[in-house]
Coordinates of C-alpha atoms in Angstrom, one line a residue:
X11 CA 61.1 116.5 66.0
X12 CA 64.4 117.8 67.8
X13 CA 67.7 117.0 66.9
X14 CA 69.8 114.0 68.4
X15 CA 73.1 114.6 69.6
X16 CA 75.3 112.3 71.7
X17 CA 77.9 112.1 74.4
X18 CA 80.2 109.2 74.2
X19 CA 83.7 108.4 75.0
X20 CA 86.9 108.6 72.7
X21 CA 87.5 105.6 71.2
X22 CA 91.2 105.0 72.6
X23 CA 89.4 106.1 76.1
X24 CA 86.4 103.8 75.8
X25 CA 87.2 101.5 78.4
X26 CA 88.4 104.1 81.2
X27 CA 84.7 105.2 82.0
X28 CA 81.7 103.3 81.0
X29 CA 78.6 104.8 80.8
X30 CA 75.5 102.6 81.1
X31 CA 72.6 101.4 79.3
X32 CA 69.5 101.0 80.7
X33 CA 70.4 97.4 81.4
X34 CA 73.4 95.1 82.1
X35 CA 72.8 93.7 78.8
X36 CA 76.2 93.7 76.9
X37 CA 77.9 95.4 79.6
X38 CA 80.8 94.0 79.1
X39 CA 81.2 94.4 75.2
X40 CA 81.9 98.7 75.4
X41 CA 80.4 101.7 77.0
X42 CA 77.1 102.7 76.4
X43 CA 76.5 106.0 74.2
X44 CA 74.5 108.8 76.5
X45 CA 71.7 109.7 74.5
X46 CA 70.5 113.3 74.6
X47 CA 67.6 114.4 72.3
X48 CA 67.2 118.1 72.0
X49 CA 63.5 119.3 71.4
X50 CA 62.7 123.1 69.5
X51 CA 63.0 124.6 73.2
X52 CA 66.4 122.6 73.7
X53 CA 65.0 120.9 76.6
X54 CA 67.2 117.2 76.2
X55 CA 66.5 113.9 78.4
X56 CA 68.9 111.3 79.3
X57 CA 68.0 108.3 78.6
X58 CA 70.4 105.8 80.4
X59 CA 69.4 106.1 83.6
X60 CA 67.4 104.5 86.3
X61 CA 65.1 107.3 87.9
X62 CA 64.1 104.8 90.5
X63 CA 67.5 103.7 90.9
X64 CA 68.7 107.7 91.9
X65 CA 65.7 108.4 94.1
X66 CA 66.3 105.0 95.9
X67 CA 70.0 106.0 96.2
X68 CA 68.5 109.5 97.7
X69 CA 66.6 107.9 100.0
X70 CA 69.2 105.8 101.6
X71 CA 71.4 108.8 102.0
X72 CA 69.0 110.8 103.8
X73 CA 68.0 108.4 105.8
X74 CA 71.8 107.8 106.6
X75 CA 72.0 111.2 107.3
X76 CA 75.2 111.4 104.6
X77 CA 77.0 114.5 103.0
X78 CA 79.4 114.4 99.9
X79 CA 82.8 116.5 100.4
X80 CA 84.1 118.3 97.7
X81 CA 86.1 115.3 96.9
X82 CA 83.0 113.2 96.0
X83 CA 83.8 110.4 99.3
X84 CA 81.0 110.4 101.6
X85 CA 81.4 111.8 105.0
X86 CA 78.8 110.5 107.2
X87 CA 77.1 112.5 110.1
X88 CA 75.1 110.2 111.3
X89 CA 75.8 110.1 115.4
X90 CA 75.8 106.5 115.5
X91 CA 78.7 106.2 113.2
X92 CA 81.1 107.5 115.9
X93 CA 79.5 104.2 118.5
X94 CA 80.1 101.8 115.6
X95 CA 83.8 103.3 114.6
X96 CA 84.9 103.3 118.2
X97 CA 83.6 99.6 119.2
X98 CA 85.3 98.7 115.3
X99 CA 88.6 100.3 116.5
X100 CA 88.5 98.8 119.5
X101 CA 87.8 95.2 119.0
X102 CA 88.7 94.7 115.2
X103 CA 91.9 96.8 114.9
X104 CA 94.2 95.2 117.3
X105 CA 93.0 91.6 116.0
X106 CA 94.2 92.4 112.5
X107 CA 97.2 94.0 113.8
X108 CA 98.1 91.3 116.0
X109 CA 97.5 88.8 113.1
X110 CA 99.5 90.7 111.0
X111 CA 102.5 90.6 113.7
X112 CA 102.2 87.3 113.8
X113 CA 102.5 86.4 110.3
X114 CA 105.4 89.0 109.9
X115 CA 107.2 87.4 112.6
X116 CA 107.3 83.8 111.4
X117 CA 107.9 85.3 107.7
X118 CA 111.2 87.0 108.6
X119 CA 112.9 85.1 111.3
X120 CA 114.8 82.8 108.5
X121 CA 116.9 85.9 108.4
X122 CA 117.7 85.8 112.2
X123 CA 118.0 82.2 112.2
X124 CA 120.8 82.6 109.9
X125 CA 122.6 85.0 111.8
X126 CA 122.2 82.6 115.0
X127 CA 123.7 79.6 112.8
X128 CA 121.3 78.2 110.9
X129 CA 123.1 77.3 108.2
X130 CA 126.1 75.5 109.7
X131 CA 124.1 73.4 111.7
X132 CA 121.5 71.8 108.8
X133 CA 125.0 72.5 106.5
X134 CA 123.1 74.3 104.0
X135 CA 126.1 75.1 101.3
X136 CA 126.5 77.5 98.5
X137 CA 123.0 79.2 97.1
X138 CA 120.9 77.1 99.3
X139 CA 120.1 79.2 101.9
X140 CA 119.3 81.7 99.1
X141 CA 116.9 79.3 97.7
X142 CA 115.3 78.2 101.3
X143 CA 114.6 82.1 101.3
X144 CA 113.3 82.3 97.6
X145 CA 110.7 79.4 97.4
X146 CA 108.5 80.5 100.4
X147 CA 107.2 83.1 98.0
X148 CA 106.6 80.7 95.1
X149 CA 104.0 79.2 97.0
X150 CA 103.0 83.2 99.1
X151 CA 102.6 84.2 95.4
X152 CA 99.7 81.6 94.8
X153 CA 98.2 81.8 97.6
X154 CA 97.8 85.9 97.5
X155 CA 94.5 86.1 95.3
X156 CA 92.9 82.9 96.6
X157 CA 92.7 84.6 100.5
X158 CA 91.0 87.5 99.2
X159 CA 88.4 85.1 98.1
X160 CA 88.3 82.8 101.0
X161 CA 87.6 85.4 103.0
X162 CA 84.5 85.7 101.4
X163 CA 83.5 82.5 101.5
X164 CA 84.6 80.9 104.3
X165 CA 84.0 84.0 107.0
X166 CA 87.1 86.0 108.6
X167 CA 86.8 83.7 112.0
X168 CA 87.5 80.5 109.9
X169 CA 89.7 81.4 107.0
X170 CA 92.0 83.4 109.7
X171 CA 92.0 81.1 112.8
X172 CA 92.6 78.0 110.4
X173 CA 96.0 80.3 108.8
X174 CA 97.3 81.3 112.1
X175 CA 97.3 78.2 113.5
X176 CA 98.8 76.5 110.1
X177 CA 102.1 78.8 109.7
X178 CA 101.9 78.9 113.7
X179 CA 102.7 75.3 113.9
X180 CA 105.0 75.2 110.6
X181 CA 107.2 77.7 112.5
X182 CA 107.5 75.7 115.5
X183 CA 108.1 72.7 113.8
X184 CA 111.1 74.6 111.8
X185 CA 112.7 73.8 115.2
X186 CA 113.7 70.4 113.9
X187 CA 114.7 70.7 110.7
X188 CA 117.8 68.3 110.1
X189 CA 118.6 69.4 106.9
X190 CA 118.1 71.5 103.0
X191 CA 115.4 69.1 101.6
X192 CA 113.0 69.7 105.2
X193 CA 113.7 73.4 105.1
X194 CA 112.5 73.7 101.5
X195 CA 109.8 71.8 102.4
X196 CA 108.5 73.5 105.9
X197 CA 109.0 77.3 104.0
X198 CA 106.9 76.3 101.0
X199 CA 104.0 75.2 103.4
X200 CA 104.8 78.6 104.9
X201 CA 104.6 80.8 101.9
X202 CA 101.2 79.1 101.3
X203 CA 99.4 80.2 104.6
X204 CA 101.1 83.8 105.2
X205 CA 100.3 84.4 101.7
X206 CA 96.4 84.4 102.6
X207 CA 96.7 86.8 105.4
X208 CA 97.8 90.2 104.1
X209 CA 95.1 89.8 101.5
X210 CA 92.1 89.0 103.8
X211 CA 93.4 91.8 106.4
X212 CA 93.1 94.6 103.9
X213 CA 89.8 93.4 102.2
X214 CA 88.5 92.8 105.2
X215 CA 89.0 96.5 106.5
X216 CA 87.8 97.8 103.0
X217 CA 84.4 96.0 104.3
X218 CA 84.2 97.8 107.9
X219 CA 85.4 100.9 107.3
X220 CA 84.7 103.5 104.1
X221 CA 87.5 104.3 102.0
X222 CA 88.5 107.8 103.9
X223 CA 88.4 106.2 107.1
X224 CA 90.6 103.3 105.8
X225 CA 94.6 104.4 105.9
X226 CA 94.1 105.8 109.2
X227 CA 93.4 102.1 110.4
X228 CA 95.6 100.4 108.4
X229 CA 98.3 102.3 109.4
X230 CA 97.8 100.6 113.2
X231 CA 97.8 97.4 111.0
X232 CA 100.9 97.6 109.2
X233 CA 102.6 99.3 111.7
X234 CA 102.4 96.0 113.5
X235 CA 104.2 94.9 111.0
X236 CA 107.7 96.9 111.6
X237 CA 107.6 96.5 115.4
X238 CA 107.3 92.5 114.9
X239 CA 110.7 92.9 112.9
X240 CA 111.8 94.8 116.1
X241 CA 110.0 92.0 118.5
X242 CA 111.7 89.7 116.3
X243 CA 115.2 91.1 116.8
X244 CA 114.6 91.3 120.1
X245 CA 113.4 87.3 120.3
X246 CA 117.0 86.5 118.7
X247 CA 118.6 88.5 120.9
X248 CA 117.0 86.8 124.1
X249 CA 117.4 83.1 122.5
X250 CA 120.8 83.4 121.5
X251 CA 121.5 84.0 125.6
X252 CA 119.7 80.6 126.1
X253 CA 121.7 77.7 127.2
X254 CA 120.1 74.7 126.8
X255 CA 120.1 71.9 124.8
X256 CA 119.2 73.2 121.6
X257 CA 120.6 75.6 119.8
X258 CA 120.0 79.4 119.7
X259 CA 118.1 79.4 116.1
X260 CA 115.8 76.5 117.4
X261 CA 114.6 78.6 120.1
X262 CA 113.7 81.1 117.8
X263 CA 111.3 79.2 115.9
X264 CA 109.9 77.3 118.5
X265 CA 109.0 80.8 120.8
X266 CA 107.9 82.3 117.7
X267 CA 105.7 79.5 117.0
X268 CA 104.2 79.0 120.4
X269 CA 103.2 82.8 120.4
X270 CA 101.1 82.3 116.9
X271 CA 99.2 79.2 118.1
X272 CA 98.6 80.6 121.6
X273 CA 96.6 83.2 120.2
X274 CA 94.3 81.1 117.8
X275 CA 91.0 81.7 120.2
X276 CA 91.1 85.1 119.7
X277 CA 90.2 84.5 116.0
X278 CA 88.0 81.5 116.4
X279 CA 85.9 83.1 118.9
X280 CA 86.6 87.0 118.7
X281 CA 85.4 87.4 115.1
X282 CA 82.0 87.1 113.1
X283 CA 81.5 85.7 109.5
X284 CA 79.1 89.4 109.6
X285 CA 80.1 92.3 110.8
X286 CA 76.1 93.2 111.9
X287 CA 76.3 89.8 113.7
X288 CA 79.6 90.6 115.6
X289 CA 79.4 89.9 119.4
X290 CA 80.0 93.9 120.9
X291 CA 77.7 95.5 119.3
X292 CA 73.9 96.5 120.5
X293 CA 70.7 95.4 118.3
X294 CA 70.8 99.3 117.3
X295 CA 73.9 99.5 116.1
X296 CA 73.8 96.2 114.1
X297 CA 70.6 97.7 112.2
X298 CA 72.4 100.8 111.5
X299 CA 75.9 98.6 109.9
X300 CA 73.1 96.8 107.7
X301 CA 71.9 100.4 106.5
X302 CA 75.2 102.0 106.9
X303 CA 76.5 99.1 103.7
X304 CA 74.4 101.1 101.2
X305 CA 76.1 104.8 101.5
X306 CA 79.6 102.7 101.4
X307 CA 81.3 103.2 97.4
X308 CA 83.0 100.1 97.9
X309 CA 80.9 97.2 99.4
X310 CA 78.0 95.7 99.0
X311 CA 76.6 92.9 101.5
X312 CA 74.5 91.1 98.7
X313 CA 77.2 91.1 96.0
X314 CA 77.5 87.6 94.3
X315 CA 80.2 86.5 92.4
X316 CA 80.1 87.1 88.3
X317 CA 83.3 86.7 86.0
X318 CA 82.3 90.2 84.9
X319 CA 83.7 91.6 87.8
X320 CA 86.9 89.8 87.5
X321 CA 87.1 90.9 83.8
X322 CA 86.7 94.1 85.1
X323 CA 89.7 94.3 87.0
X324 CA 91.9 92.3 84.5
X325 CA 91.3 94.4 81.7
X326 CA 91.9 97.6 83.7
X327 CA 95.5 99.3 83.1
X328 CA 95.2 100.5 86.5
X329 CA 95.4 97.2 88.4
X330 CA 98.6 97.2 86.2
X331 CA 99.9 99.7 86.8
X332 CA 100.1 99.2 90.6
X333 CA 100.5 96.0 90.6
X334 CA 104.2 96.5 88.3
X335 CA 104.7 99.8 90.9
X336 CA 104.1 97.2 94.1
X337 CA 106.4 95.0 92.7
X338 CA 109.5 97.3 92.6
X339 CA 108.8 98.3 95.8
X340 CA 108.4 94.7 97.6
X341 CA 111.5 93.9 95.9
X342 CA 113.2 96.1 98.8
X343 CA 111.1 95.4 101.1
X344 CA 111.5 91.5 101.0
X345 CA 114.9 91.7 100.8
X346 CA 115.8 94.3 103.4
X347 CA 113.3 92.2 106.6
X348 CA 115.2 88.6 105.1
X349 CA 118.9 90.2 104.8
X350 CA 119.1 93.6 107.1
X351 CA 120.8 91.5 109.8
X352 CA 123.1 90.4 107.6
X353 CA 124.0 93.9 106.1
X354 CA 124.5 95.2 109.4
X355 CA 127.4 93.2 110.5
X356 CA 128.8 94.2 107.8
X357 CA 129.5 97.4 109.4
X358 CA 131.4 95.6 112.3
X359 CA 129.1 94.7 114.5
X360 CA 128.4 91.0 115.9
X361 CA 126.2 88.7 114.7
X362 CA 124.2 88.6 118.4
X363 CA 124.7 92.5 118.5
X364 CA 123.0 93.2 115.0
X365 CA 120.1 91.4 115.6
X366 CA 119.5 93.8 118.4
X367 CA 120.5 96.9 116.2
X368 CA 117.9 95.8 113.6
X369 CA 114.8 96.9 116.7
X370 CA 115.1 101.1 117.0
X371 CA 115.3 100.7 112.9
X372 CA 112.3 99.1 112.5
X373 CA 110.5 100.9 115.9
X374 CA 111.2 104.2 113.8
X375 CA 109.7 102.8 110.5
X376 CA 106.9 101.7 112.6
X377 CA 106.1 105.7 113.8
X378 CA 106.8 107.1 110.3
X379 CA 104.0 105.2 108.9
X380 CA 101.7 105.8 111.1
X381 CA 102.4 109.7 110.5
X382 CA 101.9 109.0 106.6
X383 CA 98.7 107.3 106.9
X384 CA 96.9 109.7 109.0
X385 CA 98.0 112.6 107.0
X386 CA 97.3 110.7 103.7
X387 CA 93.5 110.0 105.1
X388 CA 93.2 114.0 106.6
X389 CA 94.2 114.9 102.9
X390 CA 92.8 112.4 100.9
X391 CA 95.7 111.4 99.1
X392 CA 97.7 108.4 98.5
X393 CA 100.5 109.1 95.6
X394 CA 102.5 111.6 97.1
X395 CA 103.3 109.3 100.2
X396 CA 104.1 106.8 97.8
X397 CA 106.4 109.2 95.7
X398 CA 107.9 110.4 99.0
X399 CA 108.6 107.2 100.6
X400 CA 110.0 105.9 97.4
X401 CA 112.5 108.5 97.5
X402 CA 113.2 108.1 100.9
X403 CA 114.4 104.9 100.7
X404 CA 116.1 105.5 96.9
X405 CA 118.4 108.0 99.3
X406 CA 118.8 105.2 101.9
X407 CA 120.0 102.9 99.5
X408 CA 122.7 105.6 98.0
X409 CA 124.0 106.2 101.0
X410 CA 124.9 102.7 102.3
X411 CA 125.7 102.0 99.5
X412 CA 128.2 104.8 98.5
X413 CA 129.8 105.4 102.3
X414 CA 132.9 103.1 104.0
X415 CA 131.9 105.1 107.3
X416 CA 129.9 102.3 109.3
X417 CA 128.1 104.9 111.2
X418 CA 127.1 106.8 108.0
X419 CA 125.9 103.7 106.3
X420 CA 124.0 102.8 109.9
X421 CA 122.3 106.4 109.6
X422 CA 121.6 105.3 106.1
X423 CA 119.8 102.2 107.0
X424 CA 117.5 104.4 109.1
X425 CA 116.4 106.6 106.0
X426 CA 116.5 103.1 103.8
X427 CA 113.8 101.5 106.0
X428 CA 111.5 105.0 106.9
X429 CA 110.0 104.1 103.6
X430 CA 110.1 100.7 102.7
X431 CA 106.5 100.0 104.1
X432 CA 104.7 103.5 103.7
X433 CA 104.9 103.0 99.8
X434 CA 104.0 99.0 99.6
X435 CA 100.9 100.0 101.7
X436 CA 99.8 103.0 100.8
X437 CA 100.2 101.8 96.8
X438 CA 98.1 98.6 98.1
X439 CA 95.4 101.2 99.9
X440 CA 95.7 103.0 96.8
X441 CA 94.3 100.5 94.2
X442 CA 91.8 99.5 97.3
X443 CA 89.8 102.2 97.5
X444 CA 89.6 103.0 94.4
X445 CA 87.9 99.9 93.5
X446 CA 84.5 99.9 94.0
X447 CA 82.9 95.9 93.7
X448 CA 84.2 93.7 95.9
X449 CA 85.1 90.5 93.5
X450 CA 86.5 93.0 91.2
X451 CA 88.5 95.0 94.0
X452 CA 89.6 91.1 94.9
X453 CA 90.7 90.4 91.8
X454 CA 92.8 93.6 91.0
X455 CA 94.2 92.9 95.1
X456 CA 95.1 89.7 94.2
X457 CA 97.0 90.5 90.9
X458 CA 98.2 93.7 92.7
X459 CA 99.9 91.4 95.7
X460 CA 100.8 88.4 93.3
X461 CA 103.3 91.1 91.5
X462 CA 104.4 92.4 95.0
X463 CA 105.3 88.8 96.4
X464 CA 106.9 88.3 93.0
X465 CA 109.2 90.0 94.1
X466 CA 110.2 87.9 96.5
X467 CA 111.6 85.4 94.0
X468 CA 113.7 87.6 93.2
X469 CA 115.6 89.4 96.0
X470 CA 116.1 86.1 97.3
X471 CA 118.2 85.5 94.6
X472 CA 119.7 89.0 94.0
X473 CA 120.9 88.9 98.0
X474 CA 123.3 86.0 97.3
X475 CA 125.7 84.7 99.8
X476 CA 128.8 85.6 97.7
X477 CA 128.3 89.0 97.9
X478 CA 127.7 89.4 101.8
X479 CA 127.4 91.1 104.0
X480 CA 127.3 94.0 101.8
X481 CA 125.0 93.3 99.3
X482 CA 126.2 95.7 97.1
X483 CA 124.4 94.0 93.6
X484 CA 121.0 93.6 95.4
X485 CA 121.3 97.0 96.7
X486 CA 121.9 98.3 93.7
X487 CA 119.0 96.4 91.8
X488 CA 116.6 98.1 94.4
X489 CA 117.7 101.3 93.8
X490 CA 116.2 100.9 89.9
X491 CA 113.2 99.5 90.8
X492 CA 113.0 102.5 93.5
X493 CA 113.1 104.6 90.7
X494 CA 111.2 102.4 88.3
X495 CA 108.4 102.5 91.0
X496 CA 108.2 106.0 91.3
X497 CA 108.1 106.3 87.3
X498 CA 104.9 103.9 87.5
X499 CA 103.4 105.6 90.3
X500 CA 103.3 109.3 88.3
X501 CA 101.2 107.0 85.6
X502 CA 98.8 105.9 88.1
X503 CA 98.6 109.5 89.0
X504 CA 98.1 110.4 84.9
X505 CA 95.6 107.6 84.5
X506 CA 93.0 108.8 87.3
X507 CA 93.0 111.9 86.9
X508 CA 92.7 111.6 83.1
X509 CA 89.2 109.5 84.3
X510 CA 88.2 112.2 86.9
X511 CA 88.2 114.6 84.1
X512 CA 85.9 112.9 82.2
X513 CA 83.8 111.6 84.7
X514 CA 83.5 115.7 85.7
X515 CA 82.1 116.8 82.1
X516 CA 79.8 113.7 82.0
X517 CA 78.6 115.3 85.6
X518 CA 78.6 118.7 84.6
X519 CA 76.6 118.3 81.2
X520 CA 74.0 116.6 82.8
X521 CA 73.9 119.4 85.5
X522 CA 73.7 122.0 82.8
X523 CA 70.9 120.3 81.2
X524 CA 69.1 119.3 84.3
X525 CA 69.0 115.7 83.6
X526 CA 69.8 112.4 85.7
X527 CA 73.3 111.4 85.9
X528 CA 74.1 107.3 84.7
X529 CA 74.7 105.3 87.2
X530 CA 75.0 101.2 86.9
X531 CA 75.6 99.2 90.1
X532 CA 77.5 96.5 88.8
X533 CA 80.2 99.3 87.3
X534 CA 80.8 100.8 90.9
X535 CA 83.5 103.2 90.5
X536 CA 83.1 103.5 86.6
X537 CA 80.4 105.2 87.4
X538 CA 80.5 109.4 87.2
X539 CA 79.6 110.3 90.7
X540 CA 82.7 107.7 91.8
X541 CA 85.8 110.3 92.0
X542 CA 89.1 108.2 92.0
X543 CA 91.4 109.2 94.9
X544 CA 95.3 110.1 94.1

């Protein structure tokens, strides 16, 4: 007989990589030990691991006509992938990007509304306009993890079509609002339906496209988001020239409004509870998305819901970790798209004037993303545009902060906002991709964006009216969570590539002794072979 020897994980490690029994029996209890006996001629098997399961695996990467990079991501070669990108890009993209304008739009024009008089006409007093701005993410934060679930159950052309047409018509019934109790009211039924969307948008790209084709398309998405802040100042600035019988901030909501509903259609009817089954694509390329799902890390089509998944996510430090990262982050995020107006009349403009100085600010946060995400997918890397960004905007803050020159706190505004929406999305994109299972990648999204939105109760109480226009406490409280952010980010960085190492001598002893490497479905990127982005 040969001597036994095994392979397992440190005990204070044991739930960062799991490796996998034969089974799915008690999964869920602790990793598996890998096995090796070693025979008089040293030979040693592994016995953990499906050989039908790796040749299958083979098999569907051949016939997908896949490489592996030196990164471990797959890079597909297969000349139908370019048809099905192009025909994704062009029909999907600007949907998600338009939805996202939308819901961005009606999310942030409180903050214009004010400036065009809001509250002196519903005579909103004290902290109650603070408090109109605060409770539309009590109900956003709620609503975050169930649209990442609706999505799957309900299809995208349902679950989206019913939300745009929801906070379409709640905006354009803000119109008439007489007073505090009907605002409170209208902005909580808000926060409920915009809360779903951001959710479902980025699961539902982490489903068409693999995750090294992902930022790249996001970044058209969430760029949407800074030019509707720019749209939006640009909205004020038209309806505040309006004479009529209502007054300027009605307009506002009711245009807004008008443009969500109007595009409901497109969502109804553009959009297929199946990618394969969507409307532009050929009987040949619909095969090949059906094929394409089993060389993607991070979805699979016959995935069924199991609290083991959700376990998964909950018990992971990770989802944590960026989810505590997002949620210093969002906290100037929210508060600069509500209160920017507001800040920036501070530096003697008027209130009509800086609504329309709010536009080339947000137009240039809108191109400096973009830049970030396709750099961050050419490299393959996530953290250092979320460490960069964070910075960027930790200097922004400092300098409106510490100047009295308005132009010099104007020029800080600029470098404030370059950043404010490449760290939320890339930390979001982050966690994302490297999640493999679909419920469990839900479930550490919906944790992720319930801390983010968080947030929201906060600044809107950090912003308070006392200390405008120049906010110089809620300022100040960003700038430490800027910093606290980047702090949490460098453990996110620690933490994967702590599991990458492991993951690498699990890969290269089996190499060495010429022996299958484990591999368990329902783990998806606890698995070896699954290298973690940073």
């Amino acid at each position: 007989m040969g001597n036994k020897f095994k392979m397992e994980s440190p005990k204070h490690l044991e739930d960062d990589v799991l490796f996998i029994s034969p089974t799915n029996d008690g999964a869920e209890d602790k990793p598996a030990e890998v096995t090796f006996e070693e025979d008089e001629g040293h030979d040693a098997s592994l016995h953990n691991r499906s050989h039908d399961k790796k040749s299958d695996m083979a098999t569907e990467r051949e016939i997908m006509a896949t490489t592996t990079d030196d990164d471990g991501i797959p890079s597909p070669s297969h000349p139908m992938e370019k048809r099905v990108l192009r025909k994704m890009d062009i029909y999907l993209i600007p949907l998600m990007g338009l939805l996202y304008f939308l819901s961005n739009l009606d999310k942030s024009n409180i903050g214009n509304a004010e400036v065009a008089g809001l509250s002196k006409d519903i005579k909103l007093v004290g902290t109650q306009y603070n408090t109109c701005v605060t409770v539309f993410f009590a109900t956003y934060v709620l609503f975050d993890p169930i649209g990442t679930n609706l999505l799957k159950v309900m299809g995208p052309p349902l679950m989206m079509s019913i939300c745009l047409t929801c906070f379409g018509a709640i905006s354009l019934g803000t119109a008439w609002v007489k007073n505090y109790p009907q605002l409170i009211v209208v902005r909580l039924l808000l926060g409920a339906f915009e809360g779903m969307i951001y959710p479902a948008i980025n699961m539902y790209l982490s489903v068409c496209y693999r995750r090294e084709q992902y930022a790249l398309r996001f970044a058209f998405v969430f760029s949407a988001a800074c030019l509707s802040s720019s749209f939006g100042g640009l909205i004020a600035y038209g309806c505040s020239k309006v004479s009529g019988s209502l007054n300027a901030w009605q307009y506002i909501y009711i245009v807004e409004g008008c443009i969500s509903l109007g595009f409901v259609p497109f969502y109804a009817f553009g959009l297929s509870k199946n990618l394969e089954d969507s409307w532009f694509f050929n009987k040949e390329e619909k095969e090949y998305i059906f094929e394409r799902y089993k060389t993607m890390s991070t979805f699979n089509p016959d995935e069924k819901f199991e609290w083991f998944q959700v376990w998964q996510a909950v018990k992971d430090v990770k989802t944590w970790a960026s989810a505590v990262a997002l949620f210093g982050i969002d906290l100037t995020t929210f508060g600069l798209t509500v209160f920017l107006p507001i800040i920036i009349t501070s530096m003697g403009f008027t209130n009509v004037r800086a609504q329309l100085m709010t536009v080339p600010i947000y137009f240039l946060t809108a191109i400096v993303f973009f830049v970030c995400a396709v750099w961050s997918d050419r490299i393959k890397l996530r953290s250092p545009f979320i460490l960069g960004a964070c910075l960027t905007t930790s200097i922004g803050i400092s300098i409106v902060l510490g100047s009295e020159v308005h132009g010099v706190r104007y020029f800080g505004v600029y470098i404030l906002c370059m950043g404010i929406y490449v760290n939320a999305a890339c930390n979001c994109l982050w966690l994302s991709g490297n999640t493999g299972n679909y419920f469990k990648r839900a479930t550490a999204l919906g944790i992720n964006l319930f801390m983010g939105s968080g947030s929201g109760l906060v600044s809107g109480q950090i912003f308070v009216a006392k200390d405008k226009p120049r906010y110089i406490k809620g300022l100040s409280i960003s700038l430490a969570f800027q910093v606290f952010s980047i702090f949490m980010t460098i453990v996110q960085i620690f933490l994967y590539k702590r599991e990458n190492d492991k993951k690498k001598a699990i890969i290269d002893r089996c190499n060495e002794l010429g022996e299958p490497i484990p591999y368990d479905e329902r783990l998806s990127d606890k698995n070896p072979e699954f290298k973690y982005m940073y």
